Amino acid sequence: MSLEELNREFGRMQGKYGAVELDAIYGGGCVDRPEVCFVFMNPTGRNVAAQKSWRGVKTPWLGTRDVWKLFGGLGLIGEELVERIRGMKVGDWTEDFAKEVYEDLAGRGVYVTNLAKCTQVDARELSSEVYGDYLELFWREMELVRPSTIVLFGNQVGSVVLGEKVKVGEVRRRRFERGVAGEKVGVYVVYYPVGNGRFNAAKAIEDLRWILERTD
């Protein structure tokens, strides 16, 4: 199964778990052995690429700011791009600019995805059962991309992916290992750094810096 075929499957699952008027959002960035893969929860309608009229890349966080400021502070995206994003409104995002942002990430060895690709109109919580329904396809995605390090954001994503109940506060900077395409990959769980998780952003940044210093 190729990434294109995988994305088509995610598109079909949008009809089951997401808003029918929106499209699924897929992973993007470096798709060939990235140094780090960031795994968020699920997309919302705030992402401009979720609109059916959007013909560009359908990748996470397009049209938003907070994650790009976070990535900029970690040196994962160019400063000039971050400054442009700071001054942009949602409607200012274009398909060409979105492509430029993800090409920059790719050049820095970064892949960004969500565990669940189903786009919701708002930021409603998904059940662990829904996330679990994406788990097999998520690991196929990892086998195709083959990241050196995987970073999971938040207790729920961490617990579903690792197959055991985890609390970020108890596993900070702990390296879990999982087999991906015949290789052992380091997996870390960090605090969710945006939205309702903003109050833990400083701890998330501390841990992300620590992890990035140790990526292969």
mmCIF file of C-alpha atoms in Angstrom:
data_model
loop_
_atom_site.group_PDB
_atom_site.id
_atom_site.type_symbol
_atom_site.label_atom_id
_atom_site.label_comp_id
_atom_site.label_asym_id
_atom_site.label_seq_id
_atom_site.Cartn_x
_atom_site.Cartn_y
_atom_site.Cartn_z
ATOM 1 C CA MET A 1 0.000 0.000 0.000
ATOM 2 C CA SER A 2 1.339 3.425 -0.989
ATOM 3 C CA LEU A 3 0.729 6.695 0.844
ATOM 4 C CA GLU A 4 -1.689 7.678 -1.916
ATOM 5 C CA GLU A 5 -3.682 4.487 -1.390
ATOM 6 C CA LEU A 6 -3.565 4.996 2.362
ATOM 7 C CA ASN A 7 -4.902 8.530 1.993
ATOM 8 C CA ARG A 8 -7.769 7.271 -0.120
ATOM 9 C CA GLU A 9 -8.672 4.934 2.735
ATOM 10 C CA PHE A 10 -8.530 7.849 5.166
ATOM 11 C CA GLY A 11 -10.823 9.740 2.815
ATOM 12 C CA ARG A 12 -13.365 6.930 2.990
ATOM 13 C CA MET A 13 -13.178 6.951 6.790
ATOM 14 C CA GLN A 14 -14.047 10.656 6.782
ATOM 15 C CA GLY A 15 -17.570 9.637 5.824
ATOM 16 C CA LYS A 16 -17.782 7.421 8.909
ATOM 17 C CA TYR A 17 -16.209 9.618 11.577
ATOM 18 C CA GLY A 18 -15.886 13.163 10.212
ATOM 19 C CA ALA A 19 -18.081 15.995 8.983
ATOM 20 C CA VAL A 20 -19.527 15.104 5.581
ATOM 21 C CA GLU A 21 -18.999 18.638 4.297
ATOM 22 C CA LEU A 22 -15.246 18.520 5.012
ATOM 23 C CA ASP A 23 -12.327 16.485 3.691
ATOM 24 C CA ALA A 24 -9.904 14.347 5.667
ATOM 25 C CA ILE A 25 -6.463 15.746 6.495
ATOM 26 C CA TYR A 26 -3.399 13.576 5.859
ATOM 27 C CA GLY A 27 0.231 13.572 6.941
ATOM 28 C CA GLY A 28 2.838 15.736 5.253
ATOM 29 C CA GLY A 29 6.463 16.792 5.225
ATOM 30 C CA CYS A 30 9.419 14.470 4.789
ATOM 31 C CA VAL A 31 7.983 11.129 3.627
ATOM 32 C CA ASP A 32 11.293 9.257 3.327
ATOM 33 C CA ARG A 33 12.916 8.492 6.685
ATOM 34 C CA PRO A 34 12.270 11.781 8.530
ATOM 35 C CA GLU A 35 14.298 12.436 11.644
ATOM 36 C CA VAL A 36 11.115 13.064 13.619
ATOM 37 C CA CYS A 37 7.388 12.427 13.174
ATOM 38 C CA PHE A 38 4.919 14.499 15.210
ATOM 39 C CA VAL A 39 1.559 12.849 15.872
ATOM 40 C CA PHE A 40 -1.352 15.068 16.933
ATOM 41 C CA MET A 41 -4.957 14.084 17.684
ATOM 42 C CA ASN A 42 -7.341 14.890 14.814
ATOM 43 C CA PRO A 43 -7.987 17.850 12.513
ATOM 44 C CA THR A 44 -10.791 20.399 12.778
ATOM 45 C CA GLY A 45 -12.596 22.663 10.343
ATOM 46 C CA ARG A 46 -10.164 25.474 11.223
ATOM 47 C CA ASN A 47 -7.774 23.864 8.758
ATOM 48 C CA VAL A 48 -8.350 25.626 5.434
ATOM 49 C CA ALA A 49 -7.353 22.475 3.555
ATOM 50 C CA ALA A 50 -10.405 20.653 4.904
ATOM 51 C CA GLN A 51 -12.606 22.636 2.540
ATOM 52 C CA LYS A 52 -13.630 20.626 -0.499
ATOM 53 C CA SER A 53 -12.690 23.550 -2.760
ATOM 54 C CA TRP A 54 -9.033 23.328 -1.613
ATOM 55 C CA ARG A 55 -6.858 21.702 -4.293
ATOM 56 C CA GLY A 56 -3.496 21.931 -2.547
ATOM 57 C CA VAL A 57 -1.897 19.688 0.060
ATOM 58 C CA LYS A 58 -4.351 18.499 2.703
ATOM 59 C CA THR A 59 -1.967 18.468 5.633
ATOM 60 C CA PRO A 60 -2.211 19.413 9.337
ATOM 61 C CA TRP A 61 -2.535 22.920 10.796
ATOM 62 C CA LEU A 62 -2.929 24.933 7.585
ATOM 63 C CA GLY A 63 -4.548 28.283 8.320
ATOM 64 C CA THR A 64 -3.541 28.260 12.001
ATOM 65 C CA ARG A 65 -0.650 29.892 13.888
ATOM 66 C CA ASP A 66 0.197 28.317 17.226
ATOM 67 C CA VAL A 67 1.849 25.119 15.997
ATOM 68 C CA TRP A 68 3.940 27.039 13.473
ATOM 69 C CA LYS A 69 5.174 29.388 16.208
ATOM 70 C CA LEU A 70 6.055 26.299 18.240
ATOM 71 C CA PHE A 71 7.897 24.720 15.315
ATOM 72 C CA GLY A 72 9.674 27.996 14.620
ATOM 73 C CA GLY A 73 10.923 28.212 18.188
ATOM 74 C CA LEU A 74 12.293 24.688 17.853
ATOM 75 C CA GLY A 75 14.082 25.456 14.588
ATOM 76 C CA LEU A 76 11.853 23.102 12.602
ATOM 77 C CA ILE A 77 10.666 25.702 10.105
ATOM 78 C CA GLY A 78 12.281 28.806 8.662
ATOM 79 C CA GLU A 79 11.967 32.076 10.587
ATOM 80 C CA GLU A 80 10.816 33.951 7.494
ATOM 81 C CA LEU A 81 7.908 31.556 7.042
ATOM 82 C CA VAL A 82 6.923 31.879 10.692
ATOM 83 C CA GLU A 83 6.904 35.669 10.430
ATOM 84 C CA ARG A 84 4.691 35.493 7.355
ATOM 85 C CA ILE A 85 2.291 33.151 9.164
ATOM 86 C CA ARG A 86 2.128 35.498 12.169
ATOM 87 C CA GLY A 87 0.773 38.246 9.943
ATOM 88 C CA MET A 88 -1.677 36.097 8.012
ATOM 89 C CA LYS A 89 -5.397 35.685 8.470
ATOM 90 C CA VAL A 90 -7.039 32.365 7.666
ATOM 91 C CA GLY A 91 -8.154 33.573 4.262
ATOM 92 C CA ASP A 92 -4.611 34.635 3.362
ATOM 93 C CA TRP A 93 -3.393 31.054 3.144
ATOM 94 C CA THR A 94 -2.977 29.881 -0.422
ATOM 95 C CA GLU A 95 -2.311 26.453 -1.865
ATOM 96 C CA ASP A 96 1.139 27.581 -3.030
ATOM 97 C CA PHE A 97 2.057 28.908 0.412
ATOM 98 C CA ALA A 98 0.872 25.709 2.111
ATOM 99 C CA LYS A 99 3.081 23.727 -0.255
ATOM 100 C CA GLU A 100 6.020 26.002 0.574
ATOM 101 C CA VAL A 101 5.527 25.462 4.314
ATOM 102 C CA TYR A 102 5.494 21.683 3.999
ATOM 103 C CA GLU A 103 8.437 21.651 1.625
ATOM 104 C CA ASP A 104 10.368 23.557 4.280
ATOM 105 C CA LEU A 105 9.421 20.954 6.888
ATOM 106 C CA ALA A 106 10.422 18.168 4.524
ATOM 107 C CA GLY A 107 13.834 19.741 3.998
ATOM 108 C CA ARG A 108 14.377 19.704 7.753
ATOM 109 C CA GLY A 109 13.467 16.030 8.133
ATOM 110 C CA VAL A 110 10.055 16.591 9.753
ATOM 111 C CA TYR A 111 6.811 14.689 9.157
ATOM 112 C CA VAL A 112 3.526 15.874 10.720
ATOM 113 C CA THR A 113 0.366 13.834 10.999
ATOM 114 C CA ASN A 114 -2.703 13.138 13.143
ATOM 115 C CA LEU A 115 -3.591 9.763 14.609
ATOM 116 C CA ALA A 116 -7.166 10.192 13.342
ATOM 117 C CA LYS A 117 -7.514 11.878 9.959
ATOM 118 C CA CYS A 118 -11.253 12.592 10.271
ATOM 119 C CA THR A 119 -11.942 16.317 10.245
ATOM 120 C CA GLN A 120 -14.547 17.627 12.674
ATOM 121 C CA VAL A 121 -16.316 20.970 12.372
ATOM 122 C CA ASP A 122 -15.109 21.908 15.849
ATOM 123 C CA ALA A 123 -12.671 20.667 18.480
ATOM 124 C CA ARG A 124 -14.990 18.030 19.956
ATOM 125 C CA GLU A 125 -13.262 15.103 21.626
ATOM 126 C CA LEU A 126 -13.057 11.762 19.877
ATOM 127 C CA SER A 127 -13.360 8.513 21.768
ATOM 128 C CA SER A 128 -10.413 6.188 22.126
ATOM 129 C CA GLU A 129 -12.442 3.679 20.104
ATOM 130 C CA VAL A 130 -12.413 6.006 17.106
ATOM 131 C CA TYR A 131 -8.681 6.585 17.452
ATOM 132 C CA GLY A 132 -8.229 2.844 17.784
ATOM 133 C CA ASP A 133 -9.989 2.313 14.472
ATOM 134 C CA TYR A 134 -7.204 4.334 12.823
ATOM 135 C CA LEU A 135 -4.393 2.527 14.630
ATOM 136 C CA GLU A 136 -3.638 -0.176 12.076
ATOM 137 C CA LEU A 137 -3.549 2.363 9.249
ATOM 138 C CA PHE A 138 -1.395 4.665 11.371
ATOM 139 C CA TRP A 139 1.245 1.954 11.731
ATOM 140 C CA ARG A 140 1.087 1.323 7.986
ATOM 141 C CA GLU A 141 1.726 5.044 7.550
ATOM 142 C CA MET A 142 4.757 4.775 9.826
ATOM 143 C CA GLU A 143 6.043 1.757 7.876
ATOM 144 C CA LEU A 144 5.841 3.747 4.653
ATOM 145 C CA VAL A 145 7.413 6.912 6.054
ATOM 146 C CA ARG A 146 9.891 5.162 8.407
ATOM 147 C CA PRO A 147 10.684 7.941 10.912
ATOM 148 C CA SER A 148 13.663 7.701 13.235
ATOM 149 C CA THR A 149 11.709 9.141 16.175
ATOM 150 C CA ILE A 150 7.972 9.409 16.848
ATOM 151 C CA VAL A 151 6.522 12.069 19.167
ATOM 152 C CA LEU A 152 2.962 11.546 20.405
ATOM 153 C CA PHE A 153 1.028 14.517 21.796
ATOM 154 C CA GLY A 154 -1.186 13.979 24.817
ATOM 155 C CA ASN A 155 -2.369 11.185 27.103
ATOM 156 C CA GLN A 156 -5.035 9.812 24.785
ATOM 157 C CA VAL A 157 -2.921 9.580 21.636
ATOM 158 C CA GLY A 158 -0.040 8.200 23.664
ATOM 159 C CA SER A 159 -2.196 5.520 25.274
ATOM 160 C CA VAL A 160 -3.850 4.416 22.029
ATOM 161 C CA VAL A 161 -0.648 4.230 20.008
ATOM 162 C CA LEU A 162 1.412 2.533 22.712
ATOM 163 C CA GLY A 163 -1.378 0.155 23.704
ATOM 164 C CA GLU A 164 -1.096 0.962 27.386
ATOM 165 C CA LYS A 165 -2.447 3.688 29.654
ATOM 166 C CA VAL A 166 0.063 6.511 29.933
ATOM 167 C CA LYS A 167 0.057 9.887 31.662
ATOM 168 C CA VAL A 168 2.463 12.404 30.216
ATOM 169 C CA GLY A 169 3.521 13.656 33.638
ATOM 170 C CA GLU A 170 4.722 10.163 34.518
ATOM 171 C CA VAL A 171 6.559 9.353 31.274
ATOM 172 C CA ARG A 172 8.241 12.625 30.343
ATOM 173 C CA ARG A 173 11.427 11.932 28.351
ATOM 174 C CA ARG A 174 10.910 8.197 28.649
ATOM 175 C CA ARG A 175 11.853 6.347 25.489
ATOM 176 C CA PHE A 176 9.426 3.646 24.401
ATOM 177 C CA GLU A 177 10.483 1.413 21.540
ATOM 178 C CA ARG A 178 8.326 0.030 18.773
ATOM 179 C CA GLY A 179 9.220 -1.948 15.686
ATOM 180 C CA VAL A 180 8.596 -0.131 12.405
ATOM 181 C CA ALA A 181 9.524 -1.792 9.112
ATOM 182 C CA GLY A 182 11.963 -4.085 10.887
ATOM 183 C CA GLU A 183 13.702 -1.319 12.834
ATOM 184 C CA LYS A 184 13.424 -0.170 16.453
ATOM 185 C CA VAL A 185 12.032 3.350 16.666
ATOM 186 C CA GLY A 186 12.071 5.596 19.726
ATOM 187 C CA VAL A 187 8.614 6.827 20.739
ATOM 188 C CA TYR A 188 8.013 9.653 23.227
ATOM 189 C CA VAL A 189 4.858 11.154 24.716
ATOM 190 C CA VAL A 190 4.748 14.879 25.427
ATOM 191 C CA TYR A 191 2.152 17.352 26.624
ATOM 192 C CA TYR A 192 -0.276 18.683 24.028
ATOM 193 C CA PRO A 193 1.124 22.197 23.460
ATOM 194 C CA VAL A 194 -1.759 24.138 21.861
ATOM 195 C CA GLY A 195 -5.466 24.757 22.364
ATOM 196 C CA ASN A 196 -6.594 23.492 25.761
ATOM 197 C CA GLY A 197 -3.046 22.288 26.373
ATOM 198 C CA ARG A 198 -1.470 25.753 26.305
ATOM 199 C CA PHE A 199 -0.878 25.749 30.065
ATOM 200 C CA ASN A 200 1.554 22.856 29.538
ATOM 201 C CA ALA A 201 3.261 24.435 26.528
ATOM 202 C CA ALA A 202 6.456 25.320 28.410
ATOM 203 C CA LYS A 203 6.880 21.723 29.585
ATOM 204 C CA ALA A 204 6.154 20.456 26.075
ATOM 205 C CA ILE A 205 8.832 22.733 24.622
ATOM 206 C CA GLU A 206 11.360 21.613 27.228
ATOM 207 C CA ASP A 207 10.762 17.971 26.405
ATOM 208 C CA LEU A 208 10.699 18.539 22.648
ATOM 209 C CA ARG A 209 14.064 20.280 22.774
ATOM 210 C CA TRP A 210 15.440 17.378 24.797
ATOM 211 C CA ILE A 211 14.058 14.813 22.328
ATOM 212 C CA LEU A 212 15.250 16.687 19.246
ATOM 213 C CA GLU A 213 18.778 16.814 20.638
ATOM 214 C CA ARG A 214 18.721 13.031 20.660
ATOM 215 C CA THR A 215 17.130 12.272 17.292
ATOM 216 C CA ASP A 216 19.170 10.136 14.939
#
